[in-house]
Amino acid sequence: MSDVRQHADDIHDQFSDHLDVSVEDVEERLATLVDEYKVPMDEARRSVTNHYLEEAGLERDDLSSGSSEAVNVEDIEEPEEWVDLTAKVIELWDPRSDSVAQVGLLGDPTGTIKFTKWAKSDLPALEEGGVYSLQNVVTDEYQGRYSVKLNSTTVIEERDEDIEVGDDTSEIEGALIDMQSGSGLIKRCPEDDCTRVLQNGRCNEHGEVEGEFDLRIKAVVDDGLDAHEVIFDKDATENLTGLSLEEAKDMAMDALDTTVVADEIAADIVGTYYRIEGPTFGRYVLADDVTELDGPADAEELLIKARSM
Ligand SMILES: [Zn+2]
C-alpha cells in the first residue's frame, strides 16, 4: 500500500462513523497536497483531518483512533495519541474555564501528568485519591509539557486498589505574576527538625523562639493555562535575585523593617518570564533550575491556547 493510501486509510477510519466519505476521496485530497503542492505529509494529514472535522461539525477530541494503547505516564512523549492509563488522582485544581469540568494531576509509579476533563464530555466526577482506569484519553503537549484530555469517548472505571506514585519533575514556562506573603527575609524556628516559619516571632509548635533568618520566595507562575505555586529556597532566591542572605539582613537592618526585602525582590521579579524546573511536592514546585526568558514564547499562541480551553 502506498504511503498516501495508508494515511488516507487512517483518516478515513476516524471519520467512518461520522461522514459518508470514501477512502478514495481522502486519498485524493492528501495526494493533491503532497504531490502537487509539496506539503509535508504531517501537515497534509492535519489539513485534511481539519477539513473533515469541519464538514462533520466535530472537534478533534471527538475522534477516536479506535486503537488506544495502554501506557505509563512516563511513556507519554507525543501529542495527539490515544492511550489508556491507570492512574491515581493526586490533586484536583479549580478549572479556569467553564468548558472544563475537572482539571488536576494524575500519577502512576512512573510519574505524574496533568489531566483535563471537558465539561461537554459528560463523564463521572473523579475524586482526589481515587485510582481509575482511563480508556481513550488523548495526549496533548504545550511548551514541552504533556497532559491528557478526557473526552466524550473516554471510559472511566474506578479501581479497587492503591498505586504508588513516582517522583516527578515539573517544567513550567511562564510569567511570574505574584509573590505571596511569607516571601523575602523570613525567620525560622531553630529547634531541631522544626524549621517552621515564625509568625510574629512565634513557632506554631515551640512558641516564642529566637528565630534564624532565611530567604525564600513563594511565587505564582502562570504558564497561560494554569497558575503554579513555586518555592525558591535560599540558594534559588539568591541566584534569582542576586541578593544574598547577608545583604538582605543588612537591608532590613538599615530600614528597621524586614518587609523591604520582599518589596525589593518583588519589584525585581514580578512580571518576568521564567522557565523553571524542579520536583513537585503536593501543589508546590521547588525551583531547582531557573532560566530567565525574554518574554512569552508566542503571546498570540498563548492567548489562542487559553481561549480554546
Ligand atoms: Zn518550632
PDB file of C-alpha atoms and ligand atoms in Angstrom:
ATOM      1  CA  MET A   1       0.000   0.000   0.000  1.00  0.00           C
ATOM      2  CA  SER A   2       1.313   3.448  -0.824  1.00  0.00           C
ATOM      3  CA  ASP A   3       2.190   5.893   1.911  1.00  0.00           C
ATOM      4  CA  VAL A   4      -0.605   8.273   0.910  1.00  0.00           C
ATOM      5  CA  ARG A   5      -3.115   5.424   0.813  1.00  0.00           C
ATOM      6  CA  GLN A   6      -2.075   4.271   4.297  1.00  0.00           C
ATOM      7  CA  HIS A   7      -2.582   7.761   5.725  1.00  0.00           C
ATOM      8  CA  ALA A   8      -5.871   8.105   3.832  1.00  0.00           C
ATOM      9  CA  ASP A   9      -6.988   4.826   5.406  1.00  0.00           C
ATOM     10  CA  ASP A  10      -6.177   6.120   8.911  1.00  0.00           C
ATOM     11  CA  ILE A  11      -8.096   9.336   8.360  1.00  0.00           C
ATOM     12  CA  HIS A  12     -10.995   7.509   6.748  1.00  0.00           C
ATOM     13  CA  ASP A  13     -11.254   5.165   9.757  1.00  0.00           C
ATOM     14  CA  GLN A  14     -11.567   8.117  12.095  1.00  0.00           C
ATOM     15  CA  PHE A  15     -14.472   9.584  10.160  1.00  0.00           C
ATOM     16  CA  SER A  16     -16.280   6.448   9.022  1.00  0.00           C
ATOM     17  CA  ASP A  17     -18.852   6.766  11.833  1.00  0.00           C
ATOM     18  CA  HIS A  18     -19.397  10.436  11.184  1.00  0.00           C
ATOM     19  CA  LEU A  19     -19.238  11.091   7.455  1.00  0.00           C
ATOM     20  CA  ASP A  20     -20.192   9.400   4.227  1.00  0.00           C
ATOM     21  CA  VAL A  21     -16.794   9.701   2.611  1.00  0.00           C
ATOM     22  CA  SER A  22     -14.768   7.196   0.638  1.00  0.00           C
ATOM     23  CA  VAL A  23     -11.112   6.335   1.154  1.00  0.00           C
ATOM     24  CA  GLU A  24     -10.525   7.492  -2.440  1.00  0.00           C
ATOM     25  CA  ASP A  25     -11.821  10.984  -1.628  1.00  0.00           C
ATOM     26  CA  VAL A  26      -9.485  11.212   1.326  1.00  0.00           C
ATOM     27  CA  GLU A  27      -6.591   9.876  -0.695  1.00  0.00           C
ATOM     28  CA  GLU A  28      -7.200  12.387  -3.475  1.00  0.00           C
ATOM     29  CA  ARG A  29      -7.177  15.317  -1.078  1.00  0.00           C
ATOM     30  CA  LEU A  30      -3.968  14.082   0.518  1.00  0.00           C
ATOM     31  CA  ALA A  31      -2.325  13.383  -2.831  1.00  0.00           C
ATOM     32  CA  THR A  32      -3.154  16.860  -4.127  1.00  0.00           C
ATOM     33  CA  LEU A  33      -1.478  18.496  -1.147  1.00  0.00           C
ATOM     34  CA  VAL A  34       1.517  16.181  -1.040  1.00  0.00           C
ATOM     35  CA  ASP A  35       2.190  15.697  -4.749  1.00  0.00           C
ATOM     36  CA  GLU A  36       1.072  18.964  -6.295  1.00  0.00           C
ATOM     37  CA  TYR A  37       1.714  21.452  -3.520  1.00  0.00           C
ATOM     38  CA  LYS A  38       4.653  19.604  -1.933  1.00  0.00           C
ATOM     39  CA  VAL A  39       3.117  19.903   1.522  1.00  0.00           C
ATOM     40  CA  PRO A  40       4.843  17.614   4.066  1.00  0.00           C
ATOM     41  CA  MET A  41       2.727  14.564   4.950  1.00  0.00           C
ATOM     42  CA  ASP A  42       2.220  15.609   8.593  1.00  0.00           C
ATOM     43  CA  GLU A  43       0.849  18.939   7.562  1.00  0.00           C
ATOM     44  CA  ALA A  44      -1.254  17.453   4.783  1.00  0.00           C
ATOM     45  CA  ARG A  45      -2.789  14.955   7.214  1.00  0.00           C
ATOM     46  CA  ARG A  46      -3.604  17.734   9.637  1.00  0.00           C
ATOM     47  CA  SER A  47      -5.126  19.865   6.919  1.00  0.00           C
ATOM     48  CA  VAL A  48      -7.267  17.048   5.505  1.00  0.00           C
ATOM     49  CA  THR A  49      -8.348  15.979   9.001  1.00  0.00           C
ATOM     50  CA  ASN A  50      -9.355  19.556   9.762  1.00  0.00           C
ATOM     51  CA  HIS A  51     -11.359  19.666   6.550  1.00  0.00           C
ATOM     52  CA  TYR A  52     -13.386  16.622   7.537  1.00  0.00           C
ATOM     53  CA  LEU A  53     -13.716  17.787  11.147  1.00  0.00           C
ATOM     54  CA  GLU A  54     -15.344  20.928   9.846  1.00  0.00           C
ATOM     55  CA  GLU A  55     -17.545  19.002   7.440  1.00  0.00           C
ATOM     56  CA  ALA A  56     -18.704  16.720  10.254  1.00  0.00           C
ATOM     57  CA  GLY A  57     -19.055  19.569  12.746  1.00  0.00           C
ATOM     58  CA  LEU A  58     -16.712  17.814  15.144  1.00  0.00           C
ATOM     59  CA  GLU A  59     -13.807  18.762  17.385  1.00  0.00           C
ATOM     60  CA  ARG A  60     -10.544  16.878  17.251  1.00  0.00           C
ATOM     61  CA  ASP A  61     -11.251  15.365  20.673  1.00  0.00           C
ATOM     62  CA  ASP A  62     -14.454  13.771  19.380  1.00  0.00           C
ATOM     63  CA  LEU A  63     -12.468  11.450  17.162  1.00  0.00           C
ATOM     64  CA  SER A  64     -11.209   8.129  18.365  1.00  0.00           C
ATOM     65  CA  SER A  65      -8.462   6.287  16.609  1.00  0.00           C
ATOM     66  CA  GLY A  66     -10.145   3.139  17.854  1.00  0.00           C
ATOM     67  CA  SER A  67      -6.794   1.701  18.888  1.00  0.00           C
ATOM     68  CA  SER A  68      -5.661   3.300  22.101  1.00  0.00           C
ATOM     69  CA  GLU A  69      -2.652   1.699  23.725  1.00  0.00           C
ATOM     70  CA  ALA A  70      -2.098   1.042  27.432  1.00  0.00           C
ATOM     71  CA  VAL A  71       0.803   3.219  28.571  1.00  0.00           C
ATOM     72  CA  ASN A  72       2.544   4.500  31.680  1.00  0.00           C
ATOM     73  CA  VAL A  73       2.791   8.213  32.386  1.00  0.00           C
ATOM     74  CA  GLU A  74       6.492   8.292  31.511  1.00  0.00           C
ATOM     75  CA  ASP A  75       5.737   6.837  28.058  1.00  0.00           C
ATOM     76  CA  ILE A  76       3.704   9.862  27.036  1.00  0.00           C
ATOM     77  CA  GLU A  77       6.022  11.750  24.734  1.00  0.00           C
ATOM     78  CA  GLU A  78       3.842  12.579  21.746  1.00  0.00           C
ATOM     79  CA  PRO A  79       0.787  14.810  21.418  1.00  0.00           C
ATOM     80  CA  GLU A  80      -2.472  13.653  19.873  1.00  0.00           C
ATOM     81  CA  GLU A  81      -2.122   9.995  20.708  1.00  0.00           C
ATOM     82  CA  TRP A  82      -4.954   7.885  22.052  1.00  0.00           C
ATOM     83  CA  VAL A  83      -3.898   5.991  25.135  1.00  0.00           C
ATOM     84  CA  ASP A  84      -5.202   4.068  28.146  1.00  0.00           C
ATOM     85  CA  LEU A  85      -3.861   4.933  31.589  1.00  0.00           C
ATOM     86  CA  THR A  86      -4.330   3.536  35.050  1.00  0.00           C
ATOM     87  CA  ALA A  87      -3.610   6.356  37.450  1.00  0.00           C
ATOM     88  CA  LYS A  88      -4.383   7.922  40.796  1.00  0.00           C
ATOM     89  CA  VAL A  89      -5.886  11.390  41.093  1.00  0.00           C
ATOM     90  CA  ILE A  90      -3.281  13.211  43.167  1.00  0.00           C
ATOM     91  CA  GLU A  91      -4.954  16.595  43.223  1.00  0.00           C
ATOM     92  CA  LEU A  92      -7.852  18.445  41.698  1.00  0.00           C
ATOM     93  CA  TRP A  93      -7.439  22.100  40.786  1.00  0.00           C
ATOM     94  CA  ASP A  94     -10.050  24.769  40.152  1.00  0.00           C
ATOM     95  CA  PRO A  95     -10.960  24.850  36.469  1.00  0.00           C
ATOM     96  CA  ARG A  96     -10.328  28.270  34.982  1.00  0.00           C
ATOM     97  CA  SER A  97     -12.851  27.860  32.210  1.00  0.00           C
ATOM     98  CA  ASP A  98     -16.499  26.776  32.005  1.00  0.00           C
ATOM     99  CA  SER A  99     -15.595  24.359  29.229  1.00  0.00           C
ATOM    100  CA  VAL A 100     -13.534  22.327  31.701  1.00  0.00           C
ATOM    101  CA  ALA A 101     -15.337  20.058  34.196  1.00  0.00           C
ATOM    102  CA  GLN A 102     -12.244  18.911  36.093  1.00  0.00           C
ATOM    103  CA  VAL A 103      -8.548  19.565  35.931  1.00  0.00           C
ATOM    104  CA  GLY A 104      -5.788  18.173  38.089  1.00  0.00           C
ATOM    105  CA  LEU A 105      -2.835  15.879  38.451  1.00  0.00           C
ATOM    106  CA  LEU A 106      -2.750  12.135  37.771  1.00  0.00           C
ATOM    107  CA  GLY A 107       0.071   9.867  38.861  1.00  0.00           C
ATOM    108  CA  ASP A 108       1.307   6.322  38.398  1.00  0.00           C
ATOM    109  CA  PRO A 109       4.551   4.646  39.504  1.00  0.00           C
ATOM    110  CA  THR A 110       6.412   6.283  36.626  1.00  0.00           C
ATOM    111  CA  GLY A 111       5.427   9.920  37.195  1.00  0.00           C
ATOM    112  CA  THR A 112       2.671  12.489  37.158  1.00  0.00           C
ATOM    113  CA  ILE A 113       0.759  14.238  34.414  1.00  0.00           C
ATOM    114  CA  LYS A 114      -1.878  16.921  34.197  1.00  0.00           C
ATOM    115  CA  PHE A 115      -5.356  15.949  33.051  1.00  0.00           C
ATOM    116  CA  THR A 116      -8.268  17.954  31.747  1.00  0.00           C
ATOM    117  CA  LYS A 117     -11.827  16.672  31.564  1.00  0.00           C
ATOM    118  CA  TRP A 118     -14.080  18.604  29.224  1.00  0.00           C
ATOM    119  CA  ALA A 119     -17.454  19.738  30.572  1.00  0.00           C
ATOM    120  CA  LYS A 120     -19.234  18.580  27.420  1.00  0.00           C
ATOM    121  CA  SER A 121     -17.773  15.073  27.757  1.00  0.00           C
ATOM    122  CA  ASP A 122     -20.388  14.391  30.438  1.00  0.00           C
ATOM    123  CA  LEU A 123     -18.170  11.940  32.349  1.00  0.00           C
ATOM    124  CA  PRO A 124     -18.489  10.951  36.018  1.00  0.00           C
ATOM    125  CA  ALA A 125     -16.511  13.018  38.517  1.00  0.00           C
ATOM    126  CA  LEU A 126     -13.058  11.823  39.519  1.00  0.00           C
ATOM    127  CA  GLU A 127     -12.235  12.010  43.198  1.00  0.00           C
ATOM    128  CA  GLU A 128      -8.980  13.028  44.792  1.00  0.00           C
ATOM    129  CA  GLY A 129      -7.104   9.897  45.911  1.00  0.00           C
ATOM    130  CA  GLY A 130      -9.156   7.636  43.648  1.00  0.00           C
ATOM    131  CA  VAL A 131      -7.493   5.166  41.286  1.00  0.00           C
ATOM    132  CA  TYR A 132      -9.044   4.835  37.850  1.00  0.00           C
ATOM    133  CA  SER A 133      -8.523   3.051  34.616  1.00  0.00           C
ATOM    134  CA  LEU A 134      -8.994   5.640  31.895  1.00  0.00           C
ATOM    135  CA  GLN A 135      -9.517   4.304  28.407  1.00  0.00           C
ATOM    136  CA  ASN A 136      -9.316   6.503  25.331  1.00  0.00           C
ATOM    137  CA  VAL A 137      -7.662   9.661  26.572  1.00  0.00           C
ATOM    138  CA  VAL A 138      -5.848  11.975  24.174  1.00  0.00           C
ATOM    139  CA  THR A 139      -2.343  13.208  24.852  1.00  0.00           C
ATOM    140  CA  ASP A 140      -1.507  16.857  24.408  1.00  0.00           C
ATOM    141  CA  GLU A 141       1.639  18.912  24.587  1.00  0.00           C
ATOM    142  CA  TYR A 142       2.195  22.527  25.450  1.00  0.00           C
ATOM    143  CA  GLN A 143       5.675  24.035  25.537  1.00  0.00           C
ATOM    144  CA  GLY A 144       7.238  20.667  26.170  1.00  0.00           C
ATOM    145  CA  ARG A 145       4.849  19.585  28.909  1.00  0.00           C
ATOM    146  CA  TYR A 146       2.459  16.724  28.282  1.00  0.00           C
ATOM    147  CA  SER A 147      -1.070  16.330  29.515  1.00  0.00           C
ATOM    148  CA  VAL A 148      -4.028  14.067  28.816  1.00  0.00           C
ATOM    149  CA  LYS A 149      -7.546  15.070  27.897  1.00  0.00           C
ATOM    150  CA  LEU A 150     -10.621  13.081  28.900  1.00  0.00           C
ATOM    151  CA  ASN A 151     -13.286  13.374  26.216  1.00  0.00           C
ATOM    152  CA  SER A 152     -16.707  12.014  25.331  1.00  0.00           C
ATOM    153  CA  THR A 153     -15.233   8.687  24.165  1.00  0.00           C
ATOM    154  CA  THR A 154     -13.264   8.126  27.384  1.00  0.00           C
ATOM    155  CA  VAL A 155     -14.300   5.181  29.538  1.00  0.00           C
ATOM    156  CA  ILE A 156     -13.663   5.637  33.266  1.00  0.00           C
ATOM    157  CA  GLU A 157     -13.545   2.676  35.629  1.00  0.00           C
ATOM    158  CA  GLU A 158     -12.786   3.055  39.318  1.00  0.00           C
ATOM    159  CA  ARG A 159     -10.223   0.543  40.551  1.00  0.00           C
ATOM    160  CA  ASP A 160     -10.271  -1.046  43.965  1.00  0.00           C
ATOM    161  CA  GLU A 161      -6.524  -0.700  44.513  1.00  0.00           C
ATOM    162  CA  ASP A 162      -3.970   1.854  45.528  1.00  0.00           C
ATOM    163  CA  ILE A 163      -0.973   2.682  43.422  1.00  0.00           C
ATOM    164  CA  GLU A 164       2.272   4.277  44.435  1.00  0.00           C
ATOM    165  CA  VAL A 165       3.001   7.489  42.616  1.00  0.00           C
ATOM    166  CA  GLY A 166       6.548   8.024  41.411  1.00  0.00           C
ATOM    167  CA  ASP A 167       8.678  11.140  41.723  1.00  0.00           C
ATOM    168  CA  ASP A 168       8.266  13.742  39.152  1.00  0.00           C
ATOM    169  CA  THR A 169       9.951  16.792  37.831  1.00  0.00           C
ATOM    170  CA  SER A 170       7.889  19.671  36.562  1.00  0.00           C
ATOM    171  CA  GLU A 171       8.838  22.193  33.976  1.00  0.00           C
ATOM    172  CA  ILE A 172       6.954  25.457  33.871  1.00  0.00           C
ATOM    173  CA  GLU A 173       7.405  28.278  31.445  1.00  0.00           C
ATOM    174  CA  GLY A 174       5.543  31.487  32.061  1.00  0.00           C
ATOM    175  CA  ALA A 175       5.193  34.814  33.775  1.00  0.00           C
ATOM    176  CA  LEU A 176       5.857  35.156  37.480  1.00  0.00           C
ATOM    177  CA  ILE A 177       2.655  37.021  38.263  1.00  0.00           C
ATOM    178  CA  ASP A 178       2.603  37.202  42.041  1.00  0.00           C
ATOM    179  CA  MET A 179       4.754  36.850  45.115  1.00  0.00           C
ATOM    180  CA  GLN A 180       2.904  35.521  48.160  1.00  0.00           C
ATOM    181  CA  SER A 181       3.216  36.559  51.780  1.00  0.00           C
ATOM    182  CA  GLY A 182       5.913  34.694  53.649  1.00  0.00           C
ATOM    183  CA  SER A 183       8.424  35.610  50.948  1.00  0.00           C
ATOM    184  CA  GLY A 184      11.664  37.540  51.312  1.00  0.00           C
ATOM    185  CA  LEU A 185      13.585  37.653  54.576  1.00  0.00           C
ATOM    186  CA  ILE A 186      11.885  35.249  56.967  1.00  0.00           C
ATOM    187  CA  LYS A 187      12.687  33.713  60.336  1.00  0.00           C
ATOM    188  CA  ARG A 188      12.566  30.003  61.023  1.00  0.00           C
ATOM    189  CA  CYS A 189      12.296  28.084  64.268  1.00  0.00           C
ATOM    190  CA  PRO A 190      15.782  26.923  65.362  1.00  0.00           C
ATOM    191  CA  GLU A 191      14.524  23.806  67.171  1.00  0.00           C
ATOM    192  CA  ASP A 192      15.842  20.507  65.793  1.00  0.00           C
ATOM    193  CA  ASP A 193      13.996  19.372  62.659  1.00  0.00           C
ATOM    194  CA  CYS A 194      11.381  22.092  63.057  1.00  0.00           C
ATOM    195  CA  THR A 195      12.307  24.914  60.651  1.00  0.00           C
ATOM    196  CA  ARG A 196       8.734  26.239  60.720  1.00  0.00           C
ATOM    197  CA  VAL A 197       8.446  29.823  59.564  1.00  0.00           C
ATOM    198  CA  LEU A 198       7.788  32.101  62.537  1.00  0.00           C
ATOM    199  CA  GLN A 199       4.726  34.318  62.672  1.00  0.00           C
ATOM    200  CA  ASN A 200       5.433  37.419  64.766  1.00  0.00           C
ATOM    201  CA  GLY A 201       8.375  35.657  66.403  1.00  0.00           C
ATOM    202  CA  ARG A 202       6.353  32.589  67.340  1.00  0.00           C
ATOM    203  CA  CYS A 203       6.586  28.996  66.146  1.00  0.00           C
ATOM    204  CA  ASN A 204       3.273  27.125  65.977  1.00  0.00           C
ATOM    205  CA  GLU A 205       4.891  24.209  67.755  1.00  0.00           C
ATOM    206  CA  HIS A 206       7.506  25.743  70.057  1.00  0.00           C
ATOM    207  CA  GLY A 207       6.082  29.161  70.910  1.00  0.00           C
ATOM    208  CA  GLU A 208       8.318  32.209  71.169  1.00  0.00           C
ATOM    209  CA  VAL A 209      11.822  31.430  69.946  1.00  0.00           C
ATOM    210  CA  GLU A 210      14.899  33.243  68.738  1.00  0.00           C
ATOM    211  CA  GLY A 211      14.430  32.692  65.002  1.00  0.00           C
ATOM    212  CA  GLU A 212      17.064  32.151  62.364  1.00  0.00           C
ATOM    213  CA  PHE A 213      16.989  34.274  59.245  1.00  0.00           C
ATOM    214  CA  ASP A 214      16.356  32.634  55.899  1.00  0.00           C
ATOM    215  CA  LEU A 215      15.495  33.759  52.400  1.00  0.00           C
ATOM    216  CA  ARG A 216      12.752  32.275  50.293  1.00  0.00           C
ATOM    217  CA  ILE A 217      10.197  33.164  47.659  1.00  0.00           C
ATOM    218  CA  LYS A 218       6.715  31.741  47.268  1.00  0.00           C
ATOM    219  CA  ALA A 219       5.667  32.746  43.797  1.00  0.00           C
ATOM    220  CA  VAL A 220       2.816  32.167  41.400  1.00  0.00           C
ATOM    221  CA  VAL A 221       3.867  31.408  37.831  1.00  0.00           C
ATOM    222  CA  ASP A 222       1.245  31.463  35.084  1.00  0.00           C
ATOM    223  CA  ASP A 223       2.002  29.363  32.009  1.00  0.00           C
ATOM    224  CA  GLY A 224      -1.066  30.602  30.144  1.00  0.00           C
ATOM    225  CA  LEU A 225      -3.125  27.595  31.198  1.00  0.00           C
ATOM    226  CA  ASP A 226      -2.643  27.274  34.928  1.00  0.00           C
ATOM    227  CA  ALA A 227      -1.153  29.136  37.832  1.00  0.00           C
ATOM    228  CA  HIS A 228       1.607  27.141  39.522  1.00  0.00           C
ATOM    229  CA  GLU A 229       2.904  27.764  43.027  1.00  0.00           C
ATOM    230  CA  VAL A 230       6.668  27.746  43.019  1.00  0.00           C
ATOM    231  CA  ILE A 231       9.004  27.841  46.013  1.00  0.00           C
ATOM    232  CA  PHE A 232      12.534  29.209  45.782  1.00  0.00           C
ATOM    233  CA  ASP A 233      14.739  28.208  48.720  1.00  0.00           C
ATOM    234  CA  LYS A 234      17.664  30.357  49.915  1.00  0.00           C
ATOM    235  CA  ASP A 235      20.047  29.283  47.157  1.00  0.00           C
ATOM    236  CA  ALA A 236      17.418  29.589  44.438  1.00  0.00           C
ATOM    237  CA  THR A 237      16.388  33.010  45.773  1.00  0.00           C
ATOM    238  CA  GLU A 238      19.990  34.237  45.882  1.00  0.00           C
ATOM    239  CA  ASN A 239      20.546  33.007  42.315  1.00  0.00           C
ATOM    240  CA  LEU A 240      17.317  34.520  41.075  1.00  0.00           C
ATOM    241  CA  THR A 241      17.700  37.939  42.664  1.00  0.00           C
ATOM    242  CA  GLY A 242      21.450  38.322  43.065  1.00  0.00           C
ATOM    243  CA  LEU A 243      20.684  39.277  46.663  1.00  0.00           C
ATOM    244  CA  SER A 244      22.489  37.266  49.340  1.00  0.00           C
ATOM    245  CA  LEU A 245      21.087  36.449  52.776  1.00  0.00           C
ATOM    246  CA  GLU A 246      23.724  38.736  54.352  1.00  0.00           C
ATOM    247  CA  GLU A 247      22.795  41.632  52.061  1.00  0.00           C
ATOM    248  CA  ALA A 248      19.133  41.059  52.801  1.00  0.00           C
ATOM    249  CA  LYS A 249      19.821  41.192  56.557  1.00  0.00           C
ATOM    250  CA  ASP A 250      21.767  44.435  56.114  1.00  0.00           C
ATOM    251  CA  MET A 251      18.920  45.925  54.093  1.00  0.00           C
ATOM    252  CA  ALA A 252      16.384  45.012  56.753  1.00  0.00           C
ATOM    253  CA  MET A 253      18.658  46.354  59.489  1.00  0.00           C
ATOM    254  CA  ASP A 254      19.076  49.720  57.727  1.00  0.00           C
ATOM    255  CA  ALA A 255      15.343  50.044  57.203  1.00  0.00           C
ATOM    256  CA  LEU A 256      14.471  48.564  60.626  1.00  0.00           C
ATOM    257  CA  ASP A 257      11.960  46.538  58.665  1.00  0.00           C
ATOM    258  CA  THR A 258      12.237  43.081  57.049  1.00  0.00           C
ATOM    259  CA  THR A 259       9.479  43.756  54.516  1.00  0.00           C
ATOM    260  CA  VAL A 260      11.796  45.987  52.436  1.00  0.00           C
ATOM    261  CA  VAL A 261      13.490  42.794  51.265  1.00  0.00           C
ATOM    262  CA  ALA A 262      10.272  41.283  49.892  1.00  0.00           C
ATOM    263  CA  ASP A 263       9.381  44.613  48.259  1.00  0.00           C
ATOM    264  CA  GLU A 264      12.769  44.822  46.586  1.00  0.00           C
ATOM    265  CA  ILE A 265      12.579  41.230  45.341  1.00  0.00           C
ATOM    266  CA  ALA A 266       9.004  41.639  44.077  1.00  0.00           C
ATOM    267  CA  ALA A 267       9.970  44.746  42.098  1.00  0.00           C
ATOM    268  CA  ASP A 268      12.737  42.718  40.516  1.00  0.00           C
ATOM    269  CA  ILE A 269      10.902  39.523  39.525  1.00  0.00           C
ATOM    270  CA  VAL A 270       7.135  40.069  39.251  1.00  0.00           C
ATOM    271  CA  GLY A 271       6.185  40.277  35.577  1.00  0.00           C
ATOM    272  CA  THR A 272       9.302  38.468  34.394  1.00  0.00           C
ATOM    273  CA  TYR A 273       9.171  35.267  32.313  1.00  0.00           C
ATOM    274  CA  TYR A 274      10.986  32.187  33.505  1.00  0.00           C
ATOM    275  CA  ARG A 275      11.488  28.552  32.681  1.00  0.00           C
ATOM    276  CA  ILE A 276      11.501  26.684  35.978  1.00  0.00           C
ATOM    277  CA  GLU A 277      12.325  23.035  36.535  1.00  0.00           C
ATOM    278  CA  GLY A 278      12.161  21.098  39.766  1.00  0.00           C
ATOM    279  CA  PRO A 279      10.469  18.383  41.783  1.00  0.00           C
ATOM    280  CA  THR A 280       6.801  18.616  42.674  1.00  0.00           C
ATOM    281  CA  PHE A 281       5.687  18.411  46.293  1.00  0.00           C
ATOM    282  CA  GLY A 282       1.931  18.403  46.534  1.00  0.00           C
ATOM    283  CA  ARG A 283       0.841  21.652  44.977  1.00  0.00           C
ATOM    284  CA  TYR A 284       4.305  23.197  45.008  1.00  0.00           C
ATOM    285  CA  VAL A 285       7.111  23.055  42.533  1.00  0.00           C
ATOM    286  CA  LEU A 286      10.550  23.502  44.046  1.00  0.00           C
ATOM    287  CA  ALA A 287      12.621  25.713  41.778  1.00  0.00           C
ATOM    288  CA  ASP A 288      15.825  23.791  41.073  1.00  0.00           C
ATOM    289  CA  ASP A 289      16.787  25.139  37.717  1.00  0.00           C
ATOM    290  CA  VAL A 290      15.655  28.611  36.664  1.00  0.00           C
ATOM    291  CA  THR A 291      16.211  30.404  33.373  1.00  0.00           C
ATOM    292  CA  GLU A 292      15.036  33.936  32.705  1.00  0.00           C
ATOM    293  CA  LEU A 293      13.265  34.297  29.352  1.00  0.00           C
ATOM    294  CA  ASP A 294      12.760  37.340  27.153  1.00  0.00           C
ATOM    295  CA  GLY A 295       9.013  37.055  27.215  1.00  0.00           C
ATOM    296  CA  PRO A 296       6.266  34.691  26.234  1.00  0.00           C
ATOM    297  CA  ALA A 297       7.458  32.331  23.526  1.00  0.00           C
ATOM    298  CA  ASP A 298       4.494  33.416  21.469  1.00  0.00           C
ATOM    299  CA  ALA A 299       1.958  35.651  23.199  1.00  0.00           C
ATOM    300  CA  GLU A 300      -0.591  35.140  20.442  1.00  0.00           C
ATOM    301  CA  GLU A 301      -0.327  31.362  20.627  1.00  0.00           C
ATOM    302  CA  LEU A 302      -0.668  31.559  24.401  1.00  0.00           C
ATOM    303  CA  LEU A 303      -3.905  33.501  24.098  1.00  0.00           C
ATOM    304  CA  ILE A 304      -5.363  31.173  21.477  1.00  0.00           C
ATOM    305  CA  LYS A 305      -4.470  28.200  23.634  1.00  0.00           C
ATOM    306  CA  ALA A 306      -6.032  29.824  26.702  1.00  0.00           C
ATOM    307  CA  ARG A 307      -9.235  30.559  24.808  1.00  0.00           C
ATOM    308  CA  SER A 308      -9.503  27.028  23.467  1.00  0.00           C
ATOM    309  CA  MET A 309      -9.505  25.535  26.963  1.00  0.00           C
TER     310      MET A 309
HETATM  311 ZN    ZN B   1       9.422  25.208  66.045  1.00  0.00          ZN
END
